[in-house]
Coordinates of C-alpha atoms in Angstrom, one line a residue:
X1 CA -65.9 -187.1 -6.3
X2 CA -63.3 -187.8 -3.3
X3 CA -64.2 -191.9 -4.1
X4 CA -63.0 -191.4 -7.6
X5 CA -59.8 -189.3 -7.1
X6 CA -58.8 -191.8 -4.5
X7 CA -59.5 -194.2 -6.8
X8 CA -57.5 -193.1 -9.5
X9 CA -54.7 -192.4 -6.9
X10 CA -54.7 -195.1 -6.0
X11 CA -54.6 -197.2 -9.5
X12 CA -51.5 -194.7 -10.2
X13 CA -49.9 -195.6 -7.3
X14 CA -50.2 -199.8 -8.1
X15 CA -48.9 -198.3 -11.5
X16 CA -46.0 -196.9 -9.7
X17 CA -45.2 -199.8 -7.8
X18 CA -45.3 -202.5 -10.8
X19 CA -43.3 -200.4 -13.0
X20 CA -40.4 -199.9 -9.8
X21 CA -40.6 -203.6 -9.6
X22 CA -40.4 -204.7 -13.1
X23 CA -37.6 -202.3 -13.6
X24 CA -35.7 -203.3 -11.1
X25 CA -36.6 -207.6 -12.0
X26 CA -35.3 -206.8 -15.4
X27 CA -32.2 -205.3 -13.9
X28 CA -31.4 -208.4 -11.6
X29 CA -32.1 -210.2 -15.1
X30 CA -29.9 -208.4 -16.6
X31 CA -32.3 -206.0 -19.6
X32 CA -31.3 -202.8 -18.6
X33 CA -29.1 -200.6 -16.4
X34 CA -26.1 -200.0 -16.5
X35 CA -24.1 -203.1 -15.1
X36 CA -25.8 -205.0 -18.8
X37 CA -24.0 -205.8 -22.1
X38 CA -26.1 -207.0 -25.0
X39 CA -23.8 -208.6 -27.6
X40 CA -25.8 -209.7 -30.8
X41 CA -23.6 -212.4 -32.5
X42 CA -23.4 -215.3 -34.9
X43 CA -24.4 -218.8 -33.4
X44 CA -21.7 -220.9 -31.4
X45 CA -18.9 -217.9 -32.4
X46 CA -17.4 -217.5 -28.6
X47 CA -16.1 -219.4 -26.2
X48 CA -19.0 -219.4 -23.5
X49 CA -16.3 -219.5 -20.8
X50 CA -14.9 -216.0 -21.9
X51 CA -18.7 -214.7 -21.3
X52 CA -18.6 -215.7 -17.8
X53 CA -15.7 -214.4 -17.0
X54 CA -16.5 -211.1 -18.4
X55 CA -18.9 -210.8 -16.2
X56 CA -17.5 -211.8 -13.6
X57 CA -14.3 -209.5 -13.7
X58 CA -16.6 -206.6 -14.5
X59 CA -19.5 -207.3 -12.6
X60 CA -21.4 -206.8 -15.8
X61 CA -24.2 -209.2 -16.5
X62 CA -24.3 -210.3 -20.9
X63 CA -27.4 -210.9 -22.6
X64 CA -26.2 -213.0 -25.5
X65 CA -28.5 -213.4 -28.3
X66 CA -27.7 -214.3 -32.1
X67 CA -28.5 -214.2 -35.8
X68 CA -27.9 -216.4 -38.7
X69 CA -27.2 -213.8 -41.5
X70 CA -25.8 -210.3 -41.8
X71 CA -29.5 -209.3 -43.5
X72 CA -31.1 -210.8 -40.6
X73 CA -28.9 -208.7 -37.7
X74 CA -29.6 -205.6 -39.6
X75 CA -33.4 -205.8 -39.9
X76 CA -33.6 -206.1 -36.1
X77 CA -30.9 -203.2 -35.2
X78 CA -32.7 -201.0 -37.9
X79 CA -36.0 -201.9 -36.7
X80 CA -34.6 -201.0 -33.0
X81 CA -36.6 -203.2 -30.8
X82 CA -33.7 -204.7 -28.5
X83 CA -30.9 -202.0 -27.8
X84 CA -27.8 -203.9 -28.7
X85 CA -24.4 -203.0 -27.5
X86 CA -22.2 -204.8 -29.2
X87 CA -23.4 -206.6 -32.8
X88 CA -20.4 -208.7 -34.7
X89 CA -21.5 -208.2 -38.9
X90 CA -19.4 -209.0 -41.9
X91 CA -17.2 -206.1 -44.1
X92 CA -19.8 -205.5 -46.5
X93 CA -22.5 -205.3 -43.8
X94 CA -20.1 -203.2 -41.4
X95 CA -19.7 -200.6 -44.5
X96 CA -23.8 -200.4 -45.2
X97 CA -23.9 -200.1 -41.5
X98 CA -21.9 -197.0 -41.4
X99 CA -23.0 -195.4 -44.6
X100 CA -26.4 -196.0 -42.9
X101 CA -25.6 -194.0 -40.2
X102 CA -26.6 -197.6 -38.0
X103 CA -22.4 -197.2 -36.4
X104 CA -21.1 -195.3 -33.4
X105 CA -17.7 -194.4 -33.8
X106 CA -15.7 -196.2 -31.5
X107 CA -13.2 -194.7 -28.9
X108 CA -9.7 -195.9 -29.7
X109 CA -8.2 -194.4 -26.3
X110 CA -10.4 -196.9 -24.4
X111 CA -9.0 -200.0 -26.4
X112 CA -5.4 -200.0 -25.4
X113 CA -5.3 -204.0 -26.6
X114 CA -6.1 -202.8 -30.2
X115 CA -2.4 -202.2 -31.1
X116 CA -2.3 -206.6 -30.7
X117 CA -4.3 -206.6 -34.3
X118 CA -2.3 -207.5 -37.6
X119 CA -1.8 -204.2 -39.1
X120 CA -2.6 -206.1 -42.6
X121 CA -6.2 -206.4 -41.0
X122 CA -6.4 -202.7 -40.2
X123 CA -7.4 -199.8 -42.2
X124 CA -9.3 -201.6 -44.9
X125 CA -11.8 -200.0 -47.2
X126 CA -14.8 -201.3 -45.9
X127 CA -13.7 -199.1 -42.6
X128 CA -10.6 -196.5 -42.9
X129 CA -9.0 -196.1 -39.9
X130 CA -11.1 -198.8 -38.2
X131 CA -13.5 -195.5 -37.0
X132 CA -16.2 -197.8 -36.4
X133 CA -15.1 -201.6 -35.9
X134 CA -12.4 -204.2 -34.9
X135 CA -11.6 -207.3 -36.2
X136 CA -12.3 -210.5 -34.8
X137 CA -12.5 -212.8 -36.9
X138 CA -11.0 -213.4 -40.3
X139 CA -10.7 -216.3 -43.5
X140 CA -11.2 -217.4 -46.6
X141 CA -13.6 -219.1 -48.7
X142 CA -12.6 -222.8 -50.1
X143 CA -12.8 -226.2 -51.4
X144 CA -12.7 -228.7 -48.0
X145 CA -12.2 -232.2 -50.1
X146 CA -11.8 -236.0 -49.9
X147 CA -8.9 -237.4 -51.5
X148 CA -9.3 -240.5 -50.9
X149 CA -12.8 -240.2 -51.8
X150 CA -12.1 -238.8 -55.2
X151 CA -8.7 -241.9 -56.3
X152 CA -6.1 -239.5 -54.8
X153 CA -7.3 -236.6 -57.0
X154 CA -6.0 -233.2 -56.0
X155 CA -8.3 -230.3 -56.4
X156 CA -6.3 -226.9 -56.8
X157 CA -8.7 -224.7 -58.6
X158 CA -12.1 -223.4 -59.5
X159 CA -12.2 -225.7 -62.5
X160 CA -11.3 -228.6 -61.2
X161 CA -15.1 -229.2 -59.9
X162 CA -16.4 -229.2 -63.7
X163 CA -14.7 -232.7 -63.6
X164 CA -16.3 -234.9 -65.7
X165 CA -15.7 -237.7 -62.7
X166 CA -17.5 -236.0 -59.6
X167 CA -21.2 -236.3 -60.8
X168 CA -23.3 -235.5 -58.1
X169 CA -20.3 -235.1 -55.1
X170 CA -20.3 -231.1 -54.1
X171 CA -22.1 -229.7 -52.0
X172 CA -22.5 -225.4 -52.3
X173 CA -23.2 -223.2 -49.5
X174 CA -26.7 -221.7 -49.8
X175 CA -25.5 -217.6 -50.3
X176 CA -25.3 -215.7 -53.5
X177 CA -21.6 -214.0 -52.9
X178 CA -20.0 -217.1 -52.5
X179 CA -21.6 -219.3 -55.4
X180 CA -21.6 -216.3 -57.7
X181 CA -18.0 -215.2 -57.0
X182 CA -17.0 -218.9 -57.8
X183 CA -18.3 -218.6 -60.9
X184 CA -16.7 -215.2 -61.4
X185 CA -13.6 -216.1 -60.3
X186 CA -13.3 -219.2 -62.4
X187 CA -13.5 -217.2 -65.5
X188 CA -11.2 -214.7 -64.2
X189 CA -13.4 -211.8 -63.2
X190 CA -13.5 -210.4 -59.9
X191 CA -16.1 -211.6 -57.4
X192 CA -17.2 -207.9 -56.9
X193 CA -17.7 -207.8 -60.2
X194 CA -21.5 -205.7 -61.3
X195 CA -20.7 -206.0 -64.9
X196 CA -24.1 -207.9 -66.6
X197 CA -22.2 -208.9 -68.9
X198 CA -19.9 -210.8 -66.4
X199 CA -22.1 -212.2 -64.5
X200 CA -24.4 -213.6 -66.7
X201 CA -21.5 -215.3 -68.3
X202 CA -20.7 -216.9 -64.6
X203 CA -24.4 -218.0 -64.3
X204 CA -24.6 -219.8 -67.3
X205 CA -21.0 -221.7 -66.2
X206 CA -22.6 -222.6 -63.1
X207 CA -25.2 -224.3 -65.0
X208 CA -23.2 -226.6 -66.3
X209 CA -22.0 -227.5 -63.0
X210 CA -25.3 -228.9 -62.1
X211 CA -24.5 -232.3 -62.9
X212 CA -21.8 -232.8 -60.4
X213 CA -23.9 -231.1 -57.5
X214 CA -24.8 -232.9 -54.9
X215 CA -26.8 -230.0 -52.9
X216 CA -27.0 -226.6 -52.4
X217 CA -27.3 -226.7 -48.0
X218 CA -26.4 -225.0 -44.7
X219 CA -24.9 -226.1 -41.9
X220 CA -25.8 -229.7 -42.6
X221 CA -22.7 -229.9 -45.1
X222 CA -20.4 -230.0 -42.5
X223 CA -21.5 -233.7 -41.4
X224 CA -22.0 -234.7 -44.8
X225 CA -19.1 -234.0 -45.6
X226 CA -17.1 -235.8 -42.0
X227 CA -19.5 -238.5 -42.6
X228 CA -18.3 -239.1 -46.3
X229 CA -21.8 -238.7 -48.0
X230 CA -20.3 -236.1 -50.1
X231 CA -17.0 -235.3 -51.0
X232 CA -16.0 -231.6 -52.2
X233 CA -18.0 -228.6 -50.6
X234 CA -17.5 -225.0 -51.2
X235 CA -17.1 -223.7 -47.5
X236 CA -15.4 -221.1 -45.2
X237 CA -12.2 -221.8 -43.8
X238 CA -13.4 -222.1 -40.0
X239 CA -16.1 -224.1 -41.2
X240 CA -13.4 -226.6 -43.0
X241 CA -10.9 -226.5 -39.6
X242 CA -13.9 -228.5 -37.9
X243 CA -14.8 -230.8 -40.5
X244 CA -11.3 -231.4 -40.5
X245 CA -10.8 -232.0 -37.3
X246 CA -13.5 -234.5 -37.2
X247 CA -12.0 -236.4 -40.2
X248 CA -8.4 -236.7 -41.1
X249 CA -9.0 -238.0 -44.4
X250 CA -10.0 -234.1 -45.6
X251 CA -8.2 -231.4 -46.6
X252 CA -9.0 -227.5 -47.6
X253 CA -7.5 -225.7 -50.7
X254 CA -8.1 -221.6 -51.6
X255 CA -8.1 -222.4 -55.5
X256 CA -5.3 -220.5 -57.0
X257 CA -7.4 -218.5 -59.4
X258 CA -8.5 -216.4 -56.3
X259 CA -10.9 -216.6 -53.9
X260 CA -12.8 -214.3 -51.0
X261 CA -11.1 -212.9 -47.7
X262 CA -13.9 -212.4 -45.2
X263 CA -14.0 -210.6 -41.7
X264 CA -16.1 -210.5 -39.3
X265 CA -16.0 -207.0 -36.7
X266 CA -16.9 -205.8 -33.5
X267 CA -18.9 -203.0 -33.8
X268 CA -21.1 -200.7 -31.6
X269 CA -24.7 -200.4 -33.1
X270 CA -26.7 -197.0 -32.6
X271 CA -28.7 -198.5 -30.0
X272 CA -26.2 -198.7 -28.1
X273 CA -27.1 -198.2 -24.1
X274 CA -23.9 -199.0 -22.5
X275 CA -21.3 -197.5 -24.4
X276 CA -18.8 -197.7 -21.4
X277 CA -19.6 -201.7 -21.0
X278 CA -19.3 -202.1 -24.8
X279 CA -15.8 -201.0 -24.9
X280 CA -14.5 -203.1 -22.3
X281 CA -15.9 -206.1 -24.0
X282 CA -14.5 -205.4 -27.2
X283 CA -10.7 -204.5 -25.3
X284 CA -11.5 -207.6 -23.1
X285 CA -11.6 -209.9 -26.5
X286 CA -8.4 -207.8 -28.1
X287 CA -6.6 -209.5 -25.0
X288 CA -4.2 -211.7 -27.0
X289 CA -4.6 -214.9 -24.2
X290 CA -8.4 -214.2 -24.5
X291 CA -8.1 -213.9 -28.3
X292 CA -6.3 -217.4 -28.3
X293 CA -8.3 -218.9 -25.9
X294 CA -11.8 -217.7 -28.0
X295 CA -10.3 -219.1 -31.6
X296 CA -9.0 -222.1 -30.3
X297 CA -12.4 -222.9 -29.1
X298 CA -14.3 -221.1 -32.4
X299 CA -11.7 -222.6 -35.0
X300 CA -11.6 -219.6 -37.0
X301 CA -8.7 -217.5 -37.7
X302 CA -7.7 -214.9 -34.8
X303 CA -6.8 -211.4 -36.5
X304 CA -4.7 -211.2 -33.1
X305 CA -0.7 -211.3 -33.9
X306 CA 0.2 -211.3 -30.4
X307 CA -2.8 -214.2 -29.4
X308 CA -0.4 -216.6 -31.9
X309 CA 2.1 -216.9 -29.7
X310 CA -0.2 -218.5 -27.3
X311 CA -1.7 -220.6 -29.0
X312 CA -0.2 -224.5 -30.7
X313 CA 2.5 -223.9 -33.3
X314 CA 0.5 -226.4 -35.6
X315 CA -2.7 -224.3 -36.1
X316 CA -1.0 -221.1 -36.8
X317 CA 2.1 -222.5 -39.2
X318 CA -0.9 -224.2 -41.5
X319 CA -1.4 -222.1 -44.1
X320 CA -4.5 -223.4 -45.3
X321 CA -5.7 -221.1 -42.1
X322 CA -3.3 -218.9 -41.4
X323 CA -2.5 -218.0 -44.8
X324 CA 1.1 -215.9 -46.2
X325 CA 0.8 -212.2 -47.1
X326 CA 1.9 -213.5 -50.3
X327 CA -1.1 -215.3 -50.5
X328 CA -3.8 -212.9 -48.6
X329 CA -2.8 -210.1 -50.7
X330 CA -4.5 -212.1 -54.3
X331 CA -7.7 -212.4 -52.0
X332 CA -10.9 -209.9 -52.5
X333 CA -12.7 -208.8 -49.5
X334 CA -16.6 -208.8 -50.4
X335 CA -17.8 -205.2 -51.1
X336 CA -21.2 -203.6 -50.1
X337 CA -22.6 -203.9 -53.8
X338 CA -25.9 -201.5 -53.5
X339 CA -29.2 -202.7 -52.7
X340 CA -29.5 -202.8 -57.2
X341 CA -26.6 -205.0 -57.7
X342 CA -27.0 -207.3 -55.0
X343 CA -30.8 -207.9 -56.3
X344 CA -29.3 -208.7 -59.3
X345 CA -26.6 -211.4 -58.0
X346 CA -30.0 -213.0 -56.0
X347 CA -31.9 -213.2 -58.8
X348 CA -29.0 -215.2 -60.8
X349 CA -28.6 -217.3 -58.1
X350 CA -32.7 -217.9 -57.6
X351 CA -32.1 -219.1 -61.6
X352 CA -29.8 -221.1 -61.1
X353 CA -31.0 -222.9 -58.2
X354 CA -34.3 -223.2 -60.3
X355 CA -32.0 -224.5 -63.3
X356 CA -31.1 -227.4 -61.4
X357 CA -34.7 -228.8 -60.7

């Protein structure tokens, strides 16, 4: 009887010791305690160098991982297996999020650098009063196009890619939203538009743009398009800053009938363990020299007034990426549509990528 108690005192002991040493492995490494920050975030959208210096002004150690969709990020933070700190979702995810009760509120008396942020990107519906998220980054959706490519042709509008003359030249992004609101849009409807009606009506005009496209693709556009093997995508604006910046020959138009205005937010997911760390990223990044230093490197639009000033006069006066209020203000920000209606907006778009085979 003695053997066997000693025995099993002895396996709880080893038990003890493995656990202790694991723990305190996957401290050095960085998965728990509380000198970690895990920040869940879109690929290549920060400045690695900012990481590192997080960490080292803080003496917090970042565990960076990242997603390639908003649905993606928030089957992994609902299913709860990795406690994020800090995830970086779009408006229409942010207000599911918070309906969902998937948000902790943040605390605005820890993030002194918020007052830096464009009041014209505060306060919007998808988040009153910013309760839950900051801006980070912000932009349009487009036309990036070659006009050399297409005999000096300017493209201005929606309609202009029903042109008889670009047979088999556009390439569309591969998401329902976009392709769907530029159908909506181009016969004047709003792209948060749930009428049946409506957007049946914009699925069958996007049938008849199957002639002139060229694919429906990813990231893979964006060196089709430098490369000249196509020559009119449907793209987001940061996406068109580095296509353009590998190719002069380009240039990037919000069609005047209307287009989306997208952001992307910090926010603090319930699994949050390290509250404390989280907010000192997120004021960390509000830092207008950080800010500048993060979109300069990212090539998306900094929601950061005071960051402009640091940053070349050239980027921010271009409007095709720093965009008027005149301009901004005839923009739609996507809206969370419902689990129902966005089924319905995949399903058109399943048909119509099915029409074109």
């Amino acid at each position: 009887m003695r053997k066997l108690v000693r025995f099993f005192l002895a396996i709880i002991l080893v038990s003890a010791v493995l656990f202790y040493t694991v723990s305190e492995l996957n401290n050095s490494e960085g998965y728990s305690g509380r000198n970690t920050l895990t920040i869940y975030n879109w690929g290549d959208y920060i400045d690695p160098q900012l990481i590192k210096r997080f960490e080292k002004e803080h003496g917090i150690k970042v565990i960076y991982e990242t997603f390639d969709s908003n649905e993606a990020m928030l089957t992994k933070i609902e299913q709860g297996g990795t406690t994020y700190d800090i995830a970086i979702p779009s408006e229409y995810m942010i207000d599911k999020m918070r309906k969902e009760h998937l948000l902790i509120p943040l605390d605005h008396s820890k993030l002194p650098n918020l007052h830096y942020i464009d009041k014209r990107f505060m306060d919007l519906p998808f988040d009153e009063d910013n309760k839950y998220s900051v801006p980070y980054f912000w932009g349009t959706v487009g036309i990036v196009y070659n006009p050399k490519m297409l005999g000096g042709k300017k493209i201005t509008s929606w309609n202009d890619l029903w042109g008889p003359g670009l047979r088999n030249k556009i390439l569309l992004i591969d998401g329902a939203r976009e392709v769907m609101g530029m159908g909506l849009n181009s016969i004047g409807y709003s792209l948060n538009d749930t009428n049946h009606t409506h957007l049946q009506k914009a699925k069958r005009k996007l049938d008849t743009l199957t002639p002139n496209i060229k694919g429906i693709v990813g990231d893979e556009s964006r060196l089709l398009l430098e490369n000249e093997e196509a020559s009119i995508g449907l793209v987001w604006s940061g996406v068109a800053s580095e296509i353009m910046s590998e190719n002069k020959d380009l240039e990037y138009v919000v069609p005047k009938e209307g287009s989306n205005l997208w952001f992307d937010n910090m926010v603090i997911p319930k699994t949050a363990k390290n509250k404390k760390a989280a907010h000192k990223f997120i004021n960390f990044m509000l830092d207008p020299k950080i800010a500048a230093k993060n979109a300069e490197y990212v090539n998306y639009s900094t929601p950061n007034k005071k960051a402009l000033s640091y940053m070349p006069k050239e980027t921010v006066n271009d409007e095709r990426f720093y965009p008027s209020p005149q301009l901004t203000e005839k923009l739609e920000v996507y809206e969370n549509l419902g689990k129902k209606n966005l089924a319905y907006y995949n399903e058109l778009f399943l048909e119509f990528k099915m029409h074109r085979k």
